[in-house]
Amino acid sequence: MQAFAETWEGQGDMRPRMRRTFVAVTTLSALGVAWFVLTTETGLISSGRFPDPAATWAAMRQLAGPGYAGSTLVVHVAQSLKLVLGGFLFASALGVSVGLLMGWNRKAEALINPVFLLLRPIPPLAWIPLAILWLGLGDAAKIMVIVIAAFVPSVINTSTGVRTIDPTIVEAARMLGTPHWRYMSEVLVPASLPAIFTGLRLSLQAAWTTLVAAELVGALAGIGLVLNVAQQDIYPAMILSAMFVVGVLGWLMTLLLGLVESYALGWRTA
Amino acid sequence: MGSICFDKVDKVFGAGSGVLKALEDINLIVADKEFVAIVGPSGCGKTTCLRMVAGFEAPSAGTISVDGKVIIAPGPDRAVVFQQFALFPWKTVRGNIEMGLRNKNMPRAQRAPLVEGALKLMNLESHAEAFPHQLSGGMQQRVAIARAYVLDPAVLLMDEPFGALDAQTRVVMQEELVRLARLNPRTVLFITHSVEEAVYLADRVAIMSRRPGRIKGIVDIKAVRLAEQWDKSERIEDVMERESFVHLRSNIWKSLREEK
């Protein structure tokens, strides 16, 4: 009975996934064909406004091979990844801790929340001047701006997750005489994990969004610099290539985070 | 040991103009190893009675004590079985049952036989490594009962434990609980709105009035049960057809109906 249920569900799972992949591939292919038709084939969009596939491919190869804006693709990507990962990891560690504290302890929430509410409406990019004044034009200032942007969703989602924990689960833990530290690690955190991961995904997105802007200022390498230089060179194919790289990197990291999530929340699908 | 004593207990919710008197002058003694069920109209405060014994809420006046000790906080000496099971979904069946023993800092070697015993008691051996969401409602409530029993509590508090189960599973669980009560007698405070369930399971049934809840009567079931030898019947329907059962049930029903 058990085995039967499993295989049946397994098939039910596979089909929507395959169908989704099929739809995704089809959509992307259609977009590629439309791009080719509108630019190279018919010339409806002039290559001065939007580059055709061949020009973009050439720019991509230039970025990968000889390099552009002072370095090759690998160096640019490594620099950008360093900033995004550094900022994201620091922001999520801090954000999840503060969020747990706020959700767990009313006094902590009363103390932190007013400051948080005041700082939240300030766009992260408005911190760039201050970050440069404090930390100079190096990586530290850029990471600081990314941290500020990525911190917010982690805090909000984590504290919401903690606050919305099922009250009977809390009562069950109290009835079982659960000590504070174990309550934190074995009840509160696992119960909040779905919300925490929602926060982490949004934080990761915020980190990428802020990266390009942060790199527009005084960067020596990075995808943001490529975009900036390509704009000054009036080189649309290179702009498009850099945007494509950002898109793929962001997608890959979200995918990776999804894998971590399904591992951490394995009990949900076991 | 495990006796529960409600002494002149009042419970008021809210303050100022929004004040709501939930319970008034509750006096009840549940003796050691006695099974007492509380029945009453919905909203009469019967669940509040149980929650105060558990230590989740405090009386507004009067005291509640277990074995002479006034209750001030929840603890594993008063194990609760919740209507909605309240299992930890990220822990396996074994992990859920083991939690309370780990909290007592019991060494692993000492825990293992107790957990195995609880699994066996509730026929859960083959599901020890399953997660709660993989089990049916009835199985989940078995886990919750095992989690309570393994603590060896002075009293067991059951808050409409079968209320979320379908009718068939409910009957199975009721028979199961009777089997447990004979195998391993406990002091039980059992909240239900099913009169049949109360008469079938309990030694005594306390009937509560509408809000503010008072205990308007206590019916002794045990004397009738022993005299009529209900315990010789294996199945619940055999008991429920007996004249003595029907008589008790309709008496309690009449008393409750006055409250509607």
Coordinates of N, CA and C in Angstrom, one line a residue, chain B residues 20-213:
Chain B
L20 N -15.1 39.1 30.9 CA -15.9 37.9 30.7 C -15.7 36.9 31.8
K21 N -16.8 36.6 32.5 CA -16.6 35.6 33.5 C -16.8 34.2 32.9
A22 N -15.7 33.5 32.9 CA -15.7 32.2 32.2 C -16.1 31.0 33.2
L23 N -15.5 31.1 34.4 CA -15.7 30.0 35.3 C -16.1 30.6 36.7
E24 N -17.0 29.9 37.4 CA -17.4 30.4 38.7 C -17.4 29.3 39.7
D25 N -16.7 29.5 40.8 CA -16.7 28.6 41.9 C -16.6 27.1 41.5
I26 N -15.5 26.8 40.9 CA -15.3 25.4 40.5 C -14.6 24.6 41.7
N27 N -15.3 23.6 42.1 CA -14.7 22.8 43.2 C -14.8 21.3 42.7
L28 N -13.7 20.7 42.6 CA -13.6 19.3 42.1 C -12.4 18.6 42.6
I29 N -12.5 17.4 43.0 CA -11.4 16.6 43.4 C -11.3 15.4 42.5
V30 N -10.2 15.2 41.8 CA -10.0 14.0 41.0 C -9.0 13.2 41.8
A31 N -9.5 12.0 42.2 CA -8.6 11.1 43.0 C -7.5 10.5 42.2
D32 N -6.5 10.0 42.9 CA -5.4 9.3 42.3 C -6.0 8.1 41.4
K33 N -5.5 8.0 40.2 CA -5.9 6.9 39.2 C -7.4 7.0 38.8
E34 N -8.0 8.1 39.1 CA -9.4 8.2 38.7 C -9.5 8.9 37.3
F35 N -10.5 8.5 36.5 CA -10.7 9.0 35.2 C -12.0 9.9 35.3
V36 N -11.8 11.2 35.2 CA -12.9 12.1 35.3 C -13.1 12.8 34.0
A37 N -14.3 12.8 33.4 CA -14.6 13.5 32.2 C -15.5 14.7 32.5
I38 N -15.2 15.8 31.9 CA -16.0 17.0 32.0 C -16.8 17.2 30.7
V39 N -18.1 17.3 30.8 CA -18.9 17.6 29.6 C -19.6 18.9 29.9
G40 N -20.0 19.6 28.8 CA -20.7 20.9 29.0 C -20.9 21.5 27.6
P41 N -21.9 22.5 27.6 CA -22.1 23.2 26.3 C -20.9 23.9 25.8
S42 N -20.8 24.1 24.5 CA -19.5 24.8 24.0 C -19.4 26.2 24.6
G43 N -18.2 26.6 24.9 CA -18.0 27.9 25.5 C -18.2 27.9 27.0
C44 N -18.4 26.8 27.6 CA -18.7 26.8 29.1 C -17.5 26.9 29.9
G45 N -16.3 26.7 29.3 CA -15.1 26.9 30.0 C -14.5 25.6 30.4
K46 N -14.9 24.4 29.8 CA -14.4 23.2 30.2 C -12.9 23.0 29.8
T47 N -12.6 23.5 28.6 CA -11.2 23.5 28.2 C -10.3 24.4 29.1
T48 N -10.9 25.5 29.5 CA -10.1 26.4 30.4 C -9.8 25.7 31.7
C49 N -10.7 24.9 32.2 CA -10.4 24.1 33.4 C -9.1 23.3 33.2
L50 N -9.1 22.6 32.1 CA -7.9 21.7 31.8 C -6.6 22.6 31.6
R51 N -6.8 23.7 30.9 CA -5.6 24.5 30.6 C -5.0 25.1 31.9
M52 N -5.9 25.3 32.9 CA -5.4 25.8 34.2 C -4.6 24.7 34.9
V53 N -5.1 23.5 34.8 CA -4.3 22.4 35.4 C -3.0 22.2 34.7
A54 N -3.0 22.4 33.4 CA -1.8 22.2 32.6 C -0.8 23.3 33.0
G55 N -1.3 24.5 33.4 CA -0.4 25.6 33.8 C -0.3 26.6 32.7
F56 N -1.1 26.5 31.6 CA -1.1 27.4 30.5 C -1.8 28.7 30.9
E57 N -2.8 28.6 31.8 CA -3.5 29.8 32.3 C -3.6 29.7 33.8
A58 N -3.7 30.9 34.4 CA -3.8 30.9 35.9 C -5.2 31.2 36.3
P59 N -5.7 30.6 37.4 CA -7.1 31.0 37.9 C -7.1 32.5 38.3
S60 N -8.3 33.1 38.2 CA -8.4 34.5 38.7 C -8.6 34.5 40.2
A61 N -9.2 33.5 40.7 CA -9.3 33.3 42.2 C -9.4 31.9 42.5
G62 N -9.0 31.5 43.7 CA -8.9 30.1 44.1 C -7.6 29.5 43.7
T63 N -7.5 28.2 44.0 CA -6.2 27.5 43.6 C -6.5 26.2 43.0
I64 N -5.6 25.7 42.1 CA -5.6 24.4 41.6 C -4.3 23.7 42.0
S65 N -4.4 22.5 42.6 CA -3.2 21.8 43.0 C -3.2 20.4 42.5
V66 N -2.0 19.9 42.3 CA -1.8 18.5 42.0 C -1.0 17.9 43.1
D67 N -1.5 16.9 43.7 CA -0.8 16.3 44.9 C -0.4 17.3 45.9
G68 N -1.3 18.3 46.1 CA -1.1 19.3 47.2 C -0.2 20.5 46.8
K69 N 0.4 20.4 45.6 CA 1.3 21.5 45.1 C 0.5 22.4 44.2
V70 N 0.5 23.7 44.5 CA -0.3 24.6 43.7 C 0.5 24.8 42.3
I71 N -0.3 24.8 41.3 CA 0.2 24.9 39.9 C 0.6 26.3 39.6
I72 N 1.8 26.5 39.1 CA 2.3 27.8 38.7 C 2.8 27.9 37.3
A73 N 3.1 26.7 36.7 CA 3.6 26.7 35.3 C 3.4 25.3 34.7
P74 N 3.5 25.2 33.4 CA 3.4 23.9 32.7 C 4.6 23.0 33.1
G75 N 4.4 21.7 33.1 CA 5.5 20.8 33.4 C 5.1 19.4 33.0
P76 N 6.2 18.6 32.8 CA 6.0 17.2 32.3 C 5.3 16.3 33.4
D77 N 5.0 16.8 34.6 CA 4.2 16.0 35.5 C 2.7 16.0 35.2
R78 N 2.4 16.9 34.3 CA 1.0 17.1 33.8 C 1.0 17.0 32.3
A79 N 1.0 15.8 31.8 CA 1.1 15.7 30.3 C -0.2 16.0 29.6
V80 N -0.2 16.7 28.5 CA -1.4 17.2 27.8 C -1.5 16.4 26.5
V81 N -2.7 16.0 26.1 CA -2.9 15.5 24.8 C -3.9 16.5 24.2
F82 N -3.4 17.1 23.1 CA -4.2 18.2 22.5 C -5.2 17.7 21.4
Q83 N -6.3 18.5 21.2 CA -7.2 18.1 20.2 C -6.5 18.1 18.8
Q84 N -5.7 19.1 18.6 CA -5.0 19.2 17.3 C -3.6 18.5 17.3
F85 N -3.4 17.5 18.2 CA -2.2 16.7 18.3 C -1.0 17.5 18.7
A86 N -0.7 18.6 18.1 CA 0.4 19.5 18.4 C 1.8 18.7 18.5
L87 N 2.0 17.8 17.5 CA 3.2 17.2 17.3 C 4.2 18.1 16.6
F88 N 5.5 17.9 16.8 CA 6.5 18.7 16.1 C 6.7 18.0 14.7
P89 N 6.2 18.7 13.7 CA 6.2 18.1 12.3 C 7.6 17.8 11.8
W90 N 8.6 18.5 12.3 CA 10.0 18.3 11.8 C 10.7 17.2 12.6
K91 N 10.0 16.6 13.5 CA 10.6 15.4 14.3 C 9.9 14.2 13.9
T92 N 10.6 13.1 13.9 CA 10.0 11.8 13.6 C 9.1 11.4 14.8
V93 N 8.4 10.3 14.6 CA 7.6 9.8 15.7 C 8.4 9.5 16.9
R94 N 9.6 8.9 16.7 CA 10.5 8.6 17.8 C 11.0 9.9 18.4
G95 N 11.4 10.9 17.6 CA 11.9 12.1 18.1 C 10.8 12.9 18.9
N96 N 9.6 12.8 18.5 CA 8.5 13.4 19.3 C 8.3 12.8 20.6
I97 N 8.3 11.5 20.6 CA 8.1 10.7 21.9 C 9.3 10.9 22.8
E98 N 10.5 11.1 22.3 CA 11.7 11.1 23.0 C 11.9 12.5 23.7
M99 N 11.3 13.5 23.1 CA 11.6 14.9 23.5 C 11.5 15.2 25.0
G100 N 10.4 14.8 25.6 CA 10.2 15.0 27.0 C 11.3 14.4 27.9
L101 N 11.7 13.2 27.5 CA 12.7 12.4 28.2 C 14.0 13.1 28.1
R102 N 14.4 13.6 26.9 CA 15.6 14.3 26.7 C 15.6 15.6 27.6
N103 N 14.4 16.2 27.7 CA 14.4 17.4 28.5 C 14.6 17.2 29.9
K104 N 14.3 15.9 30.4 CA 14.6 15.5 31.7 C 16.1 15.1 31.9
N105 N 16.9 15.3 30.9 CA 18.3 14.9 30.9 C 18.5 13.5 31.2
M106 N 17.6 12.6 30.7 CA 17.7 11.2 30.9 C 18.7 10.7 29.9
P107 N 19.7 9.9 30.3 CA 20.7 9.3 29.4 C 20.1 8.4 28.3
R108 N 20.7 8.4 27.2 CA 20.2 7.6 26.0 C 19.8 6.2 26.4
A109 N 20.7 5.5 27.1 CA 20.5 4.1 27.4 C 19.3 3.9 28.2
Q110 N 18.9 4.9 29.1 CA 17.8 4.8 29.9 C 16.5 5.1 29.1
R111 N 16.7 6.1 28.1 CA 15.5 6.5 27.3 C 15.0 5.4 26.4
A112 N 16.0 4.7 25.8 CA 15.6 3.8 24.7 C 14.5 2.8 25.0
P113 N 14.7 2.1 26.2 CA 13.6 1.1 26.5 C 12.3 1.8 26.8
L114 N 12.3 3.0 27.3 CA 11.0 3.7 27.6 C 10.3 4.1 26.3
V115 N 11.1 4.6 25.3 CA 10.6 5.0 24.1 C 10.0 3.7 23.3
E116 N 10.8 2.6 23.3 CA 10.3 1.4 22.7 C 9.0 1.0 23.3
G117 N 8.9 1.0 24.7 CA 7.7 0.7 25.4 C 6.5 1.5 25.0
A118 N 6.7 2.8 24.8 CA 5.6 3.7 24.4 C 5.2 3.4 23.0
L119 N 6.2 3.1 22.1 CA 5.9 2.8 20.7 C 5.0 1.6 20.7
K120 N 5.4 0.6 21.5 CA 4.7 -0.7 21.5 C 3.3 -0.6 22.1
L121 N 3.2 0.2 23.1 CA 2.0 0.4 23.8 C 0.9 1.0 22.8
M122 N 1.3 1.9 22.0 CA 0.4 2.5 21.0 C 0.4 1.9 19.6
N123 N 1.1 0.7 19.5 CA 1.2 0.0 18.2 C 1.8 0.9 17.1
L124 N 2.9 1.5 17.5 CA 3.6 2.5 16.6 C 4.9 2.0 16.1
E125 N 5.3 0.8 16.5 CA 6.7 0.3 16.2 C 7.1 0.5 14.8
S126 N 6.2 0.2 13.8 CA 6.6 0.2 12.4 C 6.6 1.6 11.9
H127 N 6.2 2.6 12.7 CA 6.2 4.0 12.2 C 7.2 4.9 12.9
A128 N 8.1 4.3 13.7 CA 9.0 5.1 14.5 C 9.7 6.1 13.8
E129 N 10.1 5.9 12.6 CA 10.9 6.8 11.8 C 10.1 7.7 10.9
A130 N 8.8 7.6 10.9 CA 8.0 8.4 10.0 C 7.8 9.8 10.6
F131 N 7.5 10.7 9.7 CA 7.2 12.1 10.2 C 5.7 12.2 10.3
P132 N 5.2 13.1 11.3 CA 3.8 13.1 11.5 C 2.9 13.3 10.3
H133 N 3.3 14.1 9.3 CA 2.4 14.3 8.2 C 2.2 13.1 7.3
Q134 N 3.1 12.1 7.5 CA 2.9 10.8 6.8 C 1.9 9.9 7.4
L135 N 1.4 10.3 8.6 CA 0.5 9.4 9.3 C -1.0 10.0 9.3
S136 N -1.9 9.1 9.5 CA -3.3 9.5 9.5 C -3.6 10.2 10.9
G137 N -4.7 10.9 11.0 CA -5.1 11.6 12.2 C -5.0 10.7 13.4
G138 N -5.6 9.5 13.3 CA -5.7 8.6 14.4 C -4.3 8.2 14.8
M139 N -3.4 7.9 13.8 CA -2.0 7.6 14.2 C -1.3 8.7 14.8
Q140 N -1.5 9.9 14.4 CA -0.9 11.1 15.0 C -1.3 11.3 16.4
Q141 N -2.6 11.0 16.7 CA -3.0 11.1 18.1 C -2.4 10.0 18.9
R142 N -2.2 8.8 18.3 CA -1.5 7.8 19.1 C -0.1 8.3 19.5
V143 N 0.6 8.9 18.6 CA 1.9 9.5 18.9 C 1.8 10.5 20.0
A144 N 0.8 11.3 20.0 CA 0.6 12.3 21.0 C 0.4 11.7 22.4
I145 N -0.4 10.6 22.4 CA -0.7 9.9 23.6 C 0.6 9.2 24.1
A146 N 1.3 8.6 23.2 CA 2.6 7.9 23.6 C 3.5 9.0 24.1
R147 N 3.6 10.1 23.5 CA 4.5 11.2 24.0 C 4.1 11.6 25.4
A148 N 2.8 11.6 25.7 CA 2.3 11.9 27.1 C 2.6 10.8 28.1
Y149 N 2.3 9.5 27.7 CA 2.5 8.4 28.6 C 4.0 8.1 28.9
V150 N 4.9 8.4 28.0 CA 6.3 8.0 28.2 C 6.9 8.9 29.3
L151 N 6.2 10.0 29.6 CA 6.7 10.9 30.7 C 6.4 10.4 32.1
D152 N 5.6 9.3 32.1 CA 5.1 8.8 33.4 C 4.6 9.9 34.3
P153 N 3.6 10.7 33.7 CA 3.1 11.8 34.4 C 2.1 11.5 35.6
A154 N 2.1 12.4 36.6 CA 1.1 12.2 37.7 C -0.3 12.3 37.2
V155 N -0.6 13.2 36.3 CA -1.9 13.3 35.7 C -1.8 13.4 34.2
L156 N -2.8 12.9 33.5 CA -2.9 13.0 32.0 C -4.1 14.0 31.8
L157 N -3.8 15.0 30.9 CA -4.9 16.0 30.6 C -5.2 15.8 29.1
M158 N -6.5 15.5 28.8 CA -6.9 15.2 27.5 C -8.0 16.2 27.1
D159 N -7.6 17.0 26.1 CA -8.5 18.1 25.7 C -9.2 17.7 24.4
E160 N -10.4 17.1 24.5 CA -11.1 16.6 23.3 C -10.2 15.9 22.4
P161 N -9.5 14.9 22.9 CA -8.4 14.3 22.1 C -8.9 13.6 20.8
F162 N -10.2 13.2 20.8 CA -10.7 12.5 19.6 C -11.6 13.4 18.8
G163 N -11.7 14.7 19.1 CA -12.6 15.6 18.5 C -12.3 15.8 17.0
A164 N -11.0 15.7 16.6 CA -10.6 15.9 15.2 C -10.6 14.7 14.4
L165 N -11.0 13.6 15.0 CA -10.9 12.3 14.2 C -12.3 11.9 13.6
D166 N -12.2 11.1 12.6 CA -13.5 10.7 12.0 C -14.1 9.6 12.9
A167 N -15.4 9.4 12.7 CA -16.2 8.6 13.7 C -15.6 7.2 13.9
Q168 N -15.2 6.5 12.8 CA -14.6 5.2 13.0 C -13.3 5.2 13.8
T169 N -12.5 6.1 13.4 CA -11.2 6.1 14.1 C -11.4 6.5 15.6
R170 N -12.4 7.3 15.8 CA -12.7 7.8 17.1 C -13.1 6.6 18.0
V171 N -13.9 5.7 17.5 CA -14.3 4.5 18.3 C -13.1 3.6 18.6
V172 N -12.3 3.4 17.6 CA -11.0 2.6 17.8 C -10.2 3.3 18.9
M173 N -10.1 4.6 18.9 CA -9.2 5.2 19.9 C -9.9 5.2 21.3
Q174 N -11.2 5.2 21.3 CA -11.9 5.2 22.6 C -11.6 3.8 23.3
E175 N -11.7 2.7 22.4 CA -11.5 1.4 22.9 C -10.0 1.2 23.4
E176 N -9.1 1.9 22.6 CA -7.7 1.9 22.9 C -7.4 2.5 24.2
L177 N -8.1 3.6 24.5 CA -7.9 4.3 25.7 C -8.4 3.5 26.9
V178 N -9.5 2.8 26.7 CA -10.0 1.9 27.8 C -9.0 0.8 28.1
R179 N -8.4 0.3 27.0 CA -7.4 -0.8 27.1 C -6.2 -0.2 27.9
L180 N -5.8 1.0 27.6 CA -4.6 1.7 28.2 C -4.9 1.9 29.7
A181 N -6.1 2.4 30.0 CA -6.5 2.7 31.3 C -6.5 1.5 32.2
R182 N -6.8 0.3 31.6 CA -6.7 -0.9 32.5 C -5.3 -1.4 32.6
L183 N -4.6 -1.3 31.5 CA -3.2 -1.7 31.5 C -2.3 -0.9 32.5
N184 N -2.6 0.4 32.5 CA -1.7 1.3 33.1 C -2.5 2.5 33.6
P185 N -3.2 2.3 34.8 CA -4.1 3.3 35.3 C -3.4 4.6 35.6
R186 N -4.1 5.7 35.3 CA -3.6 7.0 35.4 C -4.7 7.9 36.0
T187 N -4.3 9.0 36.6 CA -5.3 10.0 36.9 C -5.5 10.8 35.6
V188 N -6.8 10.8 35.1 CA -7.1 11.5 33.8 C -8.1 12.5 34.0
L189 N -7.9 13.7 33.4 CA -8.9 14.7 33.3 C -9.2 14.8 31.8
F190 N -10.4 14.5 31.4 CA -10.8 14.3 30.0 C -11.9 15.3 29.6
I191 N -11.6 16.1 28.7 CA -12.6 17.1 28.2 C -13.3 16.6 26.9
T192 N -14.6 16.6 26.9 CA -15.3 16.2 25.7 C -16.7 16.9 25.6
H193 N -17.2 16.9 24.4 CA -18.6 17.3 24.3 C -19.5 16.2 24.0
S194 N -18.9 15.0 23.9 CA -19.6 13.8 23.5 C -20.0 13.1 24.8
V195 N -21.3 13.0 25.1 CA -21.8 12.4 26.4 C -21.5 10.9 26.3
E196 N -21.7 10.3 25.2 CA -21.4 8.8 25.1 C -20.0 8.5 25.4
E197 N -19.1 9.4 24.8 CA -17.6 9.2 25.1 C -17.3 9.3 26.6
A198 N -17.9 10.3 27.2 CA -17.7 10.5 28.6 C -18.2 9.3 29.5
V199 N -19.4 8.8 29.2 CA -20.0 7.7 29.9 C -19.1 6.4 29.7
Y200 N -18.7 6.2 28.5 CA -18.0 5.0 28.2 C -16.6 5.0 28.8
L201 N -15.9 6.2 28.9 CA -14.5 6.2 29.3 C -14.4 6.5 30.8
A202 N -15.3 7.3 31.4 CA -14.9 7.9 32.7 C -15.4 7.1 33.9
D203 N -14.8 7.3 35.0 CA -15.2 6.8 36.3 C -16.4 7.7 36.8
R204 N -16.1 9.0 36.6 CA -17.1 10.0 37.0 C -17.2 11.1 35.9
V205 N -18.4 11.6 35.7 CA -18.6 12.6 34.7 C -19.1 13.9 35.4
A206 N -18.4 15.0 35.2 CA -18.8 16.3 35.7 C -19.5 17.1 34.7
I207 N -20.7 17.6 35.0 CA -21.5 18.3 34.0 C -21.4 19.8 34.3
M208 N -21.1 20.6 33.3 CA -21.0 22.0 33.5 C -22.1 22.8 33.0
S209 N -22.4 23.9 33.5 CA -23.5 24.8 33.1 C -22.9 25.7 32.0
R210 N -23.9 26.5 31.4 CA -23.4 27.6 30.5 C -22.6 28.6 31.2
R211 N -22.0 29.5 30.4 CA -21.2 30.5 31.0 C -22.0 31.5 31.9
P212 N -21.4 31.9 33.1 CA -20.2 31.4 33.6 C -20.2 30.0 34.1
G213 N -19.3 29.2 33.6 CA -19.3 27.7 33.9 C -19.2 27.4 35.4

